[in-house]
Tab-separated table of C-alpha atoms and ligand atoms in Angstrom:
chain	number	residue	atom	x	y	z
I	1	UNK	CA	-22.641	-11.387	-12.921
I	2	UNK	CA	-19.721	-9.186	-11.911
I	3	UNK	CA	-16.946	-9.994	-9.427
I	4	UNK	CA	-14.548	-7.278	-8.302
I	5	UNK	CA	-11.564	-9.081	-6.806
I	6	UNK	CA	-8.899	-6.420	-7.233
I	7	UNK	CA	-9.230	-4.447	-3.978
I	8	UNK	CA	-5.445	-4.201	-3.589
I	9	UNK	CA	-5.486	-2.059	-6.756
I	10	UNK	CA	-8.280	0.152	-5.484
I	11	UNK	CA	-11.480	-0.091	-3.451
I	12	UNK	CA	-15.001	1.202	-4.097
I	13	UNK	CA	-15.635	4.543	-2.382
I	14	UNK	CA	-18.065	4.251	0.535
I	15	UNK	CA	-21.363	6.014	-0.091
I	16	UNK	CA	-20.944	7.973	3.183
I	17	UNK	CA	-17.467	9.108	2.111
I	18	UNK	CA	-18.705	10.198	-1.336
I	19	UNK	CA	-21.578	12.144	0.229
I	20	UNK	CA	-19.262	13.938	2.665
I	21	UNK	CA	-16.888	14.818	-0.195
I	22	UNK	CA	-19.752	16.173	-2.273
I	23	UNK	CA	-21.028	18.217	0.651
I	24	UNK	CA	-17.628	19.742	1.351
I	25	UNK	CA	-17.143	20.563	-2.351
I	26	UNK	CA	-20.527	22.214	-2.778
I	27	UNK	CA	-21.253	23.695	0.668
I	28	UNK	CA	-18.080	23.710	2.754
I	29	UNK	CA	-15.779	24.929	0.024
I	30	UNK	CA	-13.921	27.614	2.012
I	31	UNK	CA	-10.148	27.753	1.800
I	32	UNK	CA	-8.927	26.739	5.285
I	33	UNK	CA	-6.261	29.488	5.135
I	34	UNK	CA	-8.698	32.352	4.481
I	35	UNK	CA	-10.144	34.623	7.180
I	36	UNK	CA	-13.951	34.551	7.210
I	37	UNK	CA	-16.524	32.183	8.666
I	38	UNK	CA	-16.787	29.583	5.842
I	39	UNK	CA	-12.982	29.408	5.779
I	40	UNK	CA	-12.828	29.027	9.542
I	41	UNK	CA	-15.343	26.191	9.416
I	42	UNK	CA	-13.335	24.511	6.619
I	43	UNK	CA	-10.290	24.813	8.844
I	44	UNK	CA	-12.135	23.326	11.816
I	45	UNK	CA	-13.328	20.458	9.667
I	46	UNK	CA	-9.753	19.858	8.448
I	47	UNK	CA	-8.521	19.744	12.054
I	48	UNK	CA	-11.240	17.271	12.922
I	49	UNK	CA	-10.538	15.115	9.832
I	50	UNK	CA	-6.828	15.033	10.638
I	51	UNK	CA	-7.650	13.850	14.159
I	52	UNK	CA	-9.964	11.154	12.764
I	53	UNK	CA	-7.364	9.723	10.350
I	54	UNK	CA	-4.693	9.981	13.075
I	55	UNK	CA	-6.967	8.069	15.435
I	56	UNK	CA	-7.514	5.342	12.821
I	57	UNK	CA	-3.754	5.096	12.305
I	58	UNK	CA	-2.919	5.317	16.002
I	59	UNK	CA	-0.806	8.472	16.042
I	60	UNK	CA	-1.097	12.098	17.158
I	61	UNK	CA	-2.822	14.539	14.749
I	62	UNK	CA	0.350	16.657	14.619
I	63	UNK	CA	2.241	13.628	13.271
I	64	UNK	CA	-0.033	13.283	10.224
I	65	UNK	CA	0.523	15.249	6.998
I	66	UNK	CA	-1.941	14.952	4.117
I	67	UNK	CA	-0.571	14.296	0.633
I	68	UNK	CA	-2.072	13.615	-2.791
I	69	UNK	CA	-1.478	9.822	-2.733
I	70	UNK	CA	0.585	6.982	-1.334
I	71	UNK	CA	3.153	7.534	-4.076
I	72	UNK	CA	3.714	11.113	-2.926
I	73	UNK	CA	4.026	9.973	0.696
I	74	UNK	CA	6.682	7.428	-0.326
I	75	UNK	CA	8.568	9.963	-2.470
I	76	UNK	CA	8.487	12.549	0.311
I	77	UNK	CA	9.603	10.141	3.045
I	78	UNK	CA	12.530	8.791	1.056
I	79	UNK	CA	13.724	12.072	-0.421
I	80	UNK	CA	13.329	14.083	2.783
I	81	UNK	CA	14.698	11.267	4.976
I	82	UNK	CA	17.779	10.929	2.773
I	83	UNK	CA	18.248	14.714	2.659
I	84	UNK	CA	17.982	15.045	6.428
I	85	UNK	CA	20.729	12.468	6.935
I	86	UNK	CA	22.930	13.557	4.017
I	87	UNK	CA	25.826	14.428	6.311
I	88	UNK	CA	25.616	10.964	7.835
I	89	UNK	CA	25.977	9.238	4.491
I	90	UNK	CA	24.489	8.436	1.123
I	91	UNK	CA	23.598	4.779	1.598
I	92	UNK	CA	19.971	3.616	1.515
I	93	UNK	CA	18.626	0.124	2.198
I	94	UNK	CA	15.346	-1.039	0.697
I	95	UNK	CA	13.936	-4.315	-0.619
I	96	UNK	CA	13.620	-5.689	-4.137
I	97	UNK	CA	9.870	-6.199	-3.589
I	98	UNK	CA	8.836	-2.598	-2.825
I	99	UNK	CA	6.183	-0.773	-4.796
I	100	UNK	CA	7.457	1.261	-7.751
I	101	UNK	CA	6.811	4.442	-5.726
I	102	UNK	CA	9.745	3.410	-3.509
I	103	UNK	CA	11.898	1.597	-6.066
I	104	UNK	CA	11.803	4.328	-8.703
I	105	UNK	CA	12.564	7.002	-6.093
I	106	UNK	CA	15.564	4.970	-4.927
I	107	UNK	CA	16.715	4.514	-8.529
I	108	UNK	CA	16.447	8.268	-9.063
I	109	UNK	CA	18.522	8.864	-5.913
I	110	UNK	CA	21.155	6.437	-7.278
I	111	UNK	CA	21.413	8.681	-10.331
I	112	UNK	CA	21.937	11.575	-7.905
I	113	UNK	CA	24.893	9.906	-6.185
I	114	UNK	CA	23.283	7.691	-3.537
I	115	UNK	CA	24.147	4.009	-3.142
I	116	UNK	CA	21.157	1.708	-2.648
I	117	UNK	CA	21.144	-1.884	-1.338
I	118	UNK	CA	18.090	-3.877	-2.500
I	119	UNK	CA	17.434	-6.790	-0.108
I	120	UNK	CA	16.160	-9.886	-1.907
I	121	UNK	CA	13.171	-11.771	-0.488
I	122	UNK	CA	13.271	-15.313	0.851
I	123	UNK	CA	11.123	-18.131	-0.582
I	124	UNK	CA	8.136	-16.877	1.457
I	125	UNK	CA	8.343	-13.425	-0.061
I	126	UNK	CA	9.546	-11.841	3.173
I	127	UNK	CA	12.907	-10.378	4.180
I	128	UNK	CA	15.434	-12.085	6.466
I	129	UNK	CA	16.649	-9.868	9.302
I	130	UNK	CA	20.154	-11.308	8.921
I	131	UNK	CA	20.284	-9.816	5.406
I	132	UNK	CA	19.242	-6.435	6.773
I	133	UNK	CA	21.858	-6.623	9.546
I	134	UNK	CA	24.555	-7.478	7.001
I	135	UNK	CA	23.585	-4.545	4.771
I	136	UNK	CA	23.808	-1.842	7.489
I	137	UNK	CA	26.825	0.456	7.175
I	138	UNK	CA	28.159	3.464	9.081
I	139	UNK	CA	27.002	5.674	6.184
I	140	UNK	CA	23.461	4.220	6.012
I	141	UNK	CA	21.070	7.171	6.056
I	142	UNK	CA	17.695	5.512	5.572
I	143	UNK	CA	15.976	2.118	5.513
I	144	UNK	CA	12.689	1.782	3.616
I	145	UNK	CA	10.804	-1.523	3.964
I	146	UNK	CA	7.134	-2.067	3.213
I	147	UNK	CA	4.709	-3.428	5.819
I	148	UNK	CA	2.523	-5.567	3.519
I	149	UNK	CA	3.614	-6.511	0.020
I	150	UNK	CA	0.998	-5.535	-2.551
I	151	UNK	CA	1.504	-8.544	-4.810
I	152	UNK	CA	1.986	-11.327	-2.277
I	153	UNK	CA	0.206	-10.085	0.839
I	154	UNK	CA	3.277	-10.999	2.883
I	155	UNK	CA	3.846	-9.177	6.143
I	156	UNK	CA	7.402	-7.930	6.508
I	157	UNK	CA	8.932	-7.977	10.038
I	158	UNK	CA	8.967	-4.186	10.371
I	159	UNK	CA	8.973	-4.005	14.174
I	160	UNK	CA	11.947	-6.353	14.486
I	161	UNK	CA	13.720	-4.732	11.514
I	162	UNK	CA	13.288	-1.272	12.994
I	163	UNK	CA	14.536	-2.419	16.415
I	164	UNK	CA	17.567	-4.009	14.760
I	165	UNK	CA	18.380	-0.832	12.822
I	166	UNK	CA	17.870	1.498	15.795
I	167	UNK	CA	19.946	-0.724	18.094
I	168	UNK	CA	22.787	-0.556	15.619
I	169	UNK	CA	22.505	3.183	14.995
I	170	UNK	CA	19.580	5.263	16.247
I	171	UNK	CA	20.292	8.025	13.717
I	172	UNK	CA	19.335	5.852	10.749
I	173	UNK	CA	15.809	6.820	9.690
I	174	UNK	CA	13.266	4.059	9.127
I	175	UNK	CA	10.386	4.424	6.645
I	176	UNK	CA	7.663	1.895	5.975
I	177	UNK	CA	5.197	1.921	3.096
I	178	UNK	CA	2.030	0.839	4.912
I	179	UNK	CA	-0.319	1.539	1.996
I	180	UNK	CA	-1.485	-2.108	1.891
I	181	UNK	CA	-1.391	-2.524	5.658
I	182	UNK	CA	-3.497	0.432	6.827
I	183	UNK	CA	-6.810	-0.810	8.227
I	184	UNK	CA	-6.009	-4.322	6.998
I	185	UNK	CA	-3.511	-5.490	9.625
I	186	UNK	CA	-3.144	-4.263	13.226
I	187	UNK	CA	-0.263	-1.853	13.882
I	188	UNK	CA	0.547	1.647	15.051
I	189	UNK	CA	3.576	3.640	13.900
I	190	UNK	CA	4.738	3.892	17.506
I	191	UNK	CA	4.473	0.147	18.150
I	192	UNK	CA	6.472	-0.488	14.963
I	193	UNK	CA	9.028	2.122	16.051
I	194	UNK	CA	9.258	3.752	12.622
I	195	UNK	CA	10.075	7.396	11.906
I	196	UNK	CA	8.054	7.670	8.694
I	197	UNK	CA	5.024	5.766	7.406
I	198	UNK	CA	2.961	6.140	4.222
I	199	UNK	CA	-0.755	5.477	3.721
I	200	UNK	CA	-3.234	6.036	0.880
I	201	UNK	CA	-6.969	6.790	0.845
I	202	UNK	CA	-8.174	4.799	-2.137
I	203	UNK	CA	-7.086	1.470	-0.650
I	204	UNK	CA	-9.496	2.037	2.266
I	205	UNK	CA	-12.692	3.109	0.466
I	206	UNK	CA	-11.849	6.818	0.123
I	207	UNK	CA	-11.465	8.499	-3.294
I	208	UNK	CA	-8.229	8.427	-5.271
I	209	UNK	CA	-5.962	11.452	-4.885
I	210	UNK	CA	-5.455	11.598	-1.129
I	211	UNK	CA	-2.876	10.012	1.144
I	212	UNK	CA	-0.886	10.853	4.230
I	213	UNK	CA	2.594	10.659	5.650
I	214	UNK	CA	3.212	9.974	9.340
I	215	UNK	CA	6.269	11.844	10.583
I	216	UNK	CA	7.299	10.914	14.127
I	217	UNK	CA	6.914	13.865	16.509
I	218	UNK	CA	10.231	15.610	16.990
I	219	UNK	CA	11.689	14.557	13.634
I	220	UNK	CA	12.517	17.667	11.619
I	221	UNK	CA	12.297	17.086	7.902
I	222	UNK	CA	12.899	19.482	5.032
I	223	UNK	CA	9.759	20.753	3.261
I	224	UNK	CA	8.544	18.677	0.315
I	225	UNK	CA	6.505	21.357	-1.460
I	226	UNK	CA	7.297	25.009	-0.811
I	227	UNK	CA	4.683	27.710	-1.134
I	228	UNK	CA	1.897	28.928	1.130
I	229	UNK	CA	3.123	26.916	4.122
I	230	UNK	CA	0.192	24.505	4.534
I	231	UNK	CA	0.689	21.228	6.450
I	232	UNK	CA	2.823	23.060	9.018
I	233	UNK	CA	5.120	24.412	6.354
I	234	UNK	CA	6.188	21.004	5.051
I	235	UNK	CA	3.771	20.373	2.199
I	236	UNK	CA	2.385	23.569	0.728
I	237	UNK	CA	-0.688	23.590	-1.477
I	238	UNK	CA	-4.312	24.333	-0.624
I	239	UNK	CA	-5.576	21.306	1.264
I	240	UNK	CA	-7.811	18.881	-0.708
I	241	UNK	CA	-10.563	19.362	1.873
I	242	UNK	CA	-13.225	17.262	0.136
I	243	UNK	CA	-10.938	14.265	-0.386
I	244	UNK	CA	-9.547	14.616	3.120
I	245	UNK	CA	-13.102	14.680	4.531
I	246	UNK	CA	-13.910	11.522	2.562
I	247	UNK	CA	-10.648	9.914	3.724
I	248	UNK	CA	-11.544	10.658	7.351
I	249	UNK	CA	-15.075	9.299	6.911
I	250	UNK	CA	-13.843	6.086	5.291
I	251	UNK	CA	-11.076	5.664	7.869
I	252	UNK	CA	-13.551	6.149	10.737
I	253	UNK	CA	-15.988	3.592	9.311
I	254	UNK	CA	-13.298	1.026	8.461
I	255	UNK	CA	-11.669	1.489	11.867
I	256	UNK	CA	-14.990	0.831	13.605
I	257	UNK	CA	-15.443	-2.460	11.730
I	258	UNK	CA	-11.739	-3.380	11.628
I	259	UNK	CA	-12.010	-6.739	13.399
I	260	UNK	CA	-15.178	-7.794	11.593
I	261	UNK	CA	-13.715	-6.758	8.206
I	262	UNK	CA	-10.503	-8.664	8.849
I	263	UNK	CA	-12.460	-11.776	9.779
I	264	UNK	CA	-14.609	-11.371	6.667
I	265	UNK	CA	-11.609	-11.000	4.336
I	266	UNK	CA	-9.715	-13.872	5.963
I	267	UNK	CA	-12.794	-16.055	5.569
I	268	UNK	CA	-13.045	-15.183	1.868
I	269	UNK	CA	-9.369	-15.942	1.387
I	270	UNK	CA	-9.659	-19.346	3.062
I	271	UNK	CA	-12.869	-20.031	1.147
I	272	UNK	CA	-11.246	-19.130	-2.183
I	273	UNK	CA	-8.297	-21.411	-1.422
I	274	UNK	CA	-10.607	-24.298	-0.511
I	275	UNK	CA	-12.718	-23.811	-3.654
I	276	UNK	CA	-9.625	-23.638	-5.847
I	277	UNK	CA	-8.135	-26.770	-4.234
I	278	UNK	CA	-11.347	-28.617	-5.049
I	279	UNK	CA	-12.205	-27.220	-8.478
I	280	UNK	CA	-8.870	-26.063	-9.931
I	281	UNK	CA	-6.123	-28.007	-8.117
I	282	UNK	CA	-3.489	-26.926	-10.666
I	283	UNK	CA	-3.601	-23.426	-9.184
I	284	UNK	CA	-0.668	-22.878	-6.805
I	285	UNK	CA	-0.315	-20.242	-4.096
I	286	UNK	CA	2.764	-18.022	-4.054
I	287	UNK	CA	4.340	-17.133	-0.717
I	288	UNK	CA	2.501	-17.114	2.591
I	289	UNK	CA	0.517	-13.928	2.282
I	290	UNK	CA	-0.495	-13.347	5.926
I	291	UNK	CA	-2.483	-10.202	5.049
I	292	UNK	CA	-6.184	-11.123	4.987
I	293	UNK	CA	-7.003	-9.349	1.727
I	294	UNK	CA	-4.372	-10.519	-0.770
I	295	UNK	CA	-4.030	-13.923	-2.395
I	296	UNK	CA	-1.164	-14.463	-4.832
I	297	UNK	CA	-1.771	-17.388	-7.184
I	298	UNK	CA	-0.230	-18.957	-10.238
I	299	UNK	CA	-1.410	-21.274	-12.949
I	300	UNK	CA	1.934	-22.554	-14.240
I	301	UNK	CA	2.046	-23.021	-17.996
I	302	UNK	CA	-0.626	-20.403	-18.687
I	303	UNK	CA	-0.103	-16.746	-19.446
I	304	UNK	CA	-1.659	-14.677	-16.657
I	305	UNK	CA	-2.182	-11.734	-19.009
I	306	UNK	CA	-4.414	-13.829	-21.243
I	307	UNK	CA	-6.187	-15.364	-18.274
I	308	UNK	CA	-6.856	-11.957	-16.727
I	309	UNK	CA	-8.221	-10.648	-20.038
I	310	UNK	CA	-10.532	-13.626	-20.501
I	311	UNK	CA	-11.746	-13.329	-16.899
I	312	UNK	CA	-12.234	-9.593	-17.383
I	313	UNK	CA	-14.313	-10.200	-20.524
I	314	UNK	CA	-16.558	-12.345	-18.329
I	315	UNK	CA	-16.929	-9.753	-15.574
I	316	UNK	CA	-14.210	-10.955	-13.198
I	317	UNK	CA	-11.650	-8.326	-12.167
I	318	UNK	CA	-8.333	-9.734	-10.953
I	319	UNK	CA	-4.844	-8.559	-11.757
I	320	UNK	CA	-1.733	-10.050	-13.284
I	321	UNK	CA	0.655	-8.791	-10.605
I	322	UNK	CA	0.346	-5.180	-9.478
I	323	UNK	CA	-1.887	-2.815	-11.461
I	324	UNK	CA	1.050	-0.423	-11.670
I	325	UNK	CA	3.097	-2.761	-13.882
I	326	UNK	CA	0.898	-2.253	-16.927
I	327	UNK	CA	1.975	-5.491	-18.559
I	328	UNK	CA	5.614	-5.430	-17.449
I	329	UNK	CA	6.784	-8.666	-15.792
I	330	UNK	CA	6.601	-8.498	-11.998
I	331	UNK	CA	9.896	-7.621	-10.277
I	332	UNK	CA	8.497	-9.227	-7.098
I	333	UNK	CA	8.014	-12.684	-8.602
I	334	UNK	CA	11.413	-12.440	-10.300
I	335	UNK	CA	13.068	-11.444	-6.984
I	336	UNK	CA	11.472	-14.491	-5.304
I	337	UNK	CA	13.145	-16.806	-7.788
I	338	UNK	CA	9.938	-18.357	-9.184
I	339	UNK	CA	10.293	-20.532	-12.283
I	340	UNK	CA	9.326	-18.950	-15.613
I	341	UNK	CA	6.058	-20.916	-15.935
I	342	UNK	CA	5.147	-19.877	-12.367
I	343	UNK	CA	6.010	-16.241	-13.087
I	344	UNK	CA	4.133	-16.208	-16.375
I	345	UNK	CA	1.027	-17.707	-14.787
I	346	UNK	CA	0.980	-15.478	-11.673
I	347	UNK	CA	-2.061	-13.397	-10.828
I	348	UNK	CA	-3.495	-11.693	-7.756
I	349	UNK	CA	-6.930	-11.918	-6.207
I	350	UNK	CA	-7.756	-9.403	-3.480
I	351	UNK	CA	-10.718	-8.646	-1.262
I	352	UNK	CA	-12.230	-5.844	0.778
I	353	UNK	CA	-15.018	-5.438	3.325
I	354	UNK	CA	-17.651	-5.395	0.567
I	355	UNK	CA	-16.508	-8.507	-1.350
I	356	UNK	CA	-19.029	-11.347	-1.256
I	357	UNK	CA	-18.712	-15.136	-1.259
I	358	UNK	CA	-20.821	-15.171	-4.457
I	359	UNK	CA	-18.114	-13.113	-6.143
I	360	UNK	CA	-15.518	-15.692	-5.113
I	361	UNK	CA	-17.762	-18.502	-6.431
I	362	UNK	CA	-18.178	-16.697	-9.748
I	363	UNK	CA	-14.413	-16.129	-10.015
I	364	UNK	CA	-13.686	-19.846	-9.424
I	365	UNK	CA	-16.383	-20.847	-11.933
I	366	UNK	CA	-14.982	-18.501	-14.590
I	367	UNK	CA	-11.391	-19.534	-13.872
I	368	UNK	CA	-12.264	-23.204	-14.400
I	369	UNK	CA	-14.041	-22.244	-17.631
I	370	UNK	CA	-11.145	-20.100	-18.867
I	371	UNK	CA	-8.643	-22.828	-18.054
I	372	UNK	CA	-10.573	-25.382	-20.080
I	373	UNK	CA	-10.743	-23.134	-23.137
I	374	UNK	CA	-7.144	-21.870	-22.946
I	375	UNK	CA	-4.640	-24.604	-23.614
I	376	UNK	CA	-1.380	-23.906	-21.757
I	377	UNK	CA	0.790	-24.039	-24.875
I	378	UNK	CA	-1.537	-21.751	-26.837
I	379	UNK	CA	-2.158	-19.216	-24.069
T	401	PLP	N1	2.610	1.456	-2.087
T	401	PLP	C1	1.941	0.306	-2.214
T	401	PLP	C2	2.388	-0.900	-1.456
T	401	PLP	C3	0.826	0.232	-3.065
T	401	PLP	O1	0.162	-0.927	-3.202
T	401	PLP	C4	0.439	1.390	-3.773
T	401	PLP	C5	-0.685	1.343	-4.722
T	401	PLP	O2	-0.909	0.352	-5.391
T	401	PLP	C6	1.172	2.571	-3.586
T	401	PLP	C7	2.263	2.565	-2.730
T	401	PLP	C8	0.817	3.837	-4.302
T	401	PLP	O3	-0.316	4.437	-3.738
T	401	PLP	P1	-1.159	5.499	-4.596
T	401	PLP	O4	-1.887	4.706	-5.638
T	401	PLP	O5	-2.070	6.155	-3.618
T	401	PLP	O6	-0.170	6.436	-5.171
């Protein structure tokens, strides 16, 4: 038996998306910038795919710029947003629980002379608006706050945070990393009020290596990659037409089943919690985790790394914190002020539209088994 419960790390590519990608690679391989019929049809397809992803996100096609991943979208938004407002000031506000794609970019900007305020989360793993209000300064150039935290599944109050920032000073740019929120929780960039928003394909059943950045219409940003002038001059580089086609296909399919998928994931989450309460009551939940697909758990006294390895050896894929940490202790759990045994025992279970109840049953069965063979002090 095999149970893939790490959908927040990546999701399986939909068959339809893989087939479209293969078709574009083999048949529709024209360069959208060239000037003959197969290029023109590649360009038409790109236009259509942009409109499809924009429709799934709830924005205009001319507000959507394709990138190579969510990390690139985050880097671009933060660097270009800070550069655009450099005359306003060199202060950036973010949170201590962002993905490394945001945190490391902010740290790099600190080395380049920017000052960064890292808001610490409350006990629920969210951010208090009062802390954001207190951090705003006349020289604040940019605020970057994620929509859904990838380790906890908490929903940050982006709409209220953005309104607060814009009421104080409408020139401050607001970016949100919505990589874990896209097609998992309902929102549109416009309803949130943000200027910049990042998404990634492989979290929504498209292949790895494609993402997008929403840039609010009318916001002029400096180019991220210079060259042939693709993506309306802002992100040069021949468009990854096959991945973009797959991204559009996956986004269209996931958008069509959005409500049903959310209900399915929320059911699995509630079911997993009920099963754990009955069969492994020592397992604690961390934070509230309103997002339907992420469940942050801890088995205090055990080492999550060992637990995850033992589960993996038995065909159960879960993660000890975010996949991007590669064994480093989670900065999110540390920022939340969890005790050391809680931090050490923390792991994440996450679902997608294709996860089954049998997979959850198998995970619980294997967790109970692993727990009985691993003594806390020896793990
Ligand atoms: N932001 C968040 C919240 C994520 O969870 C991830 C991926 O785990 C990323 C950004 C990076 O996205 P990508 O893997 O497409 O670079």
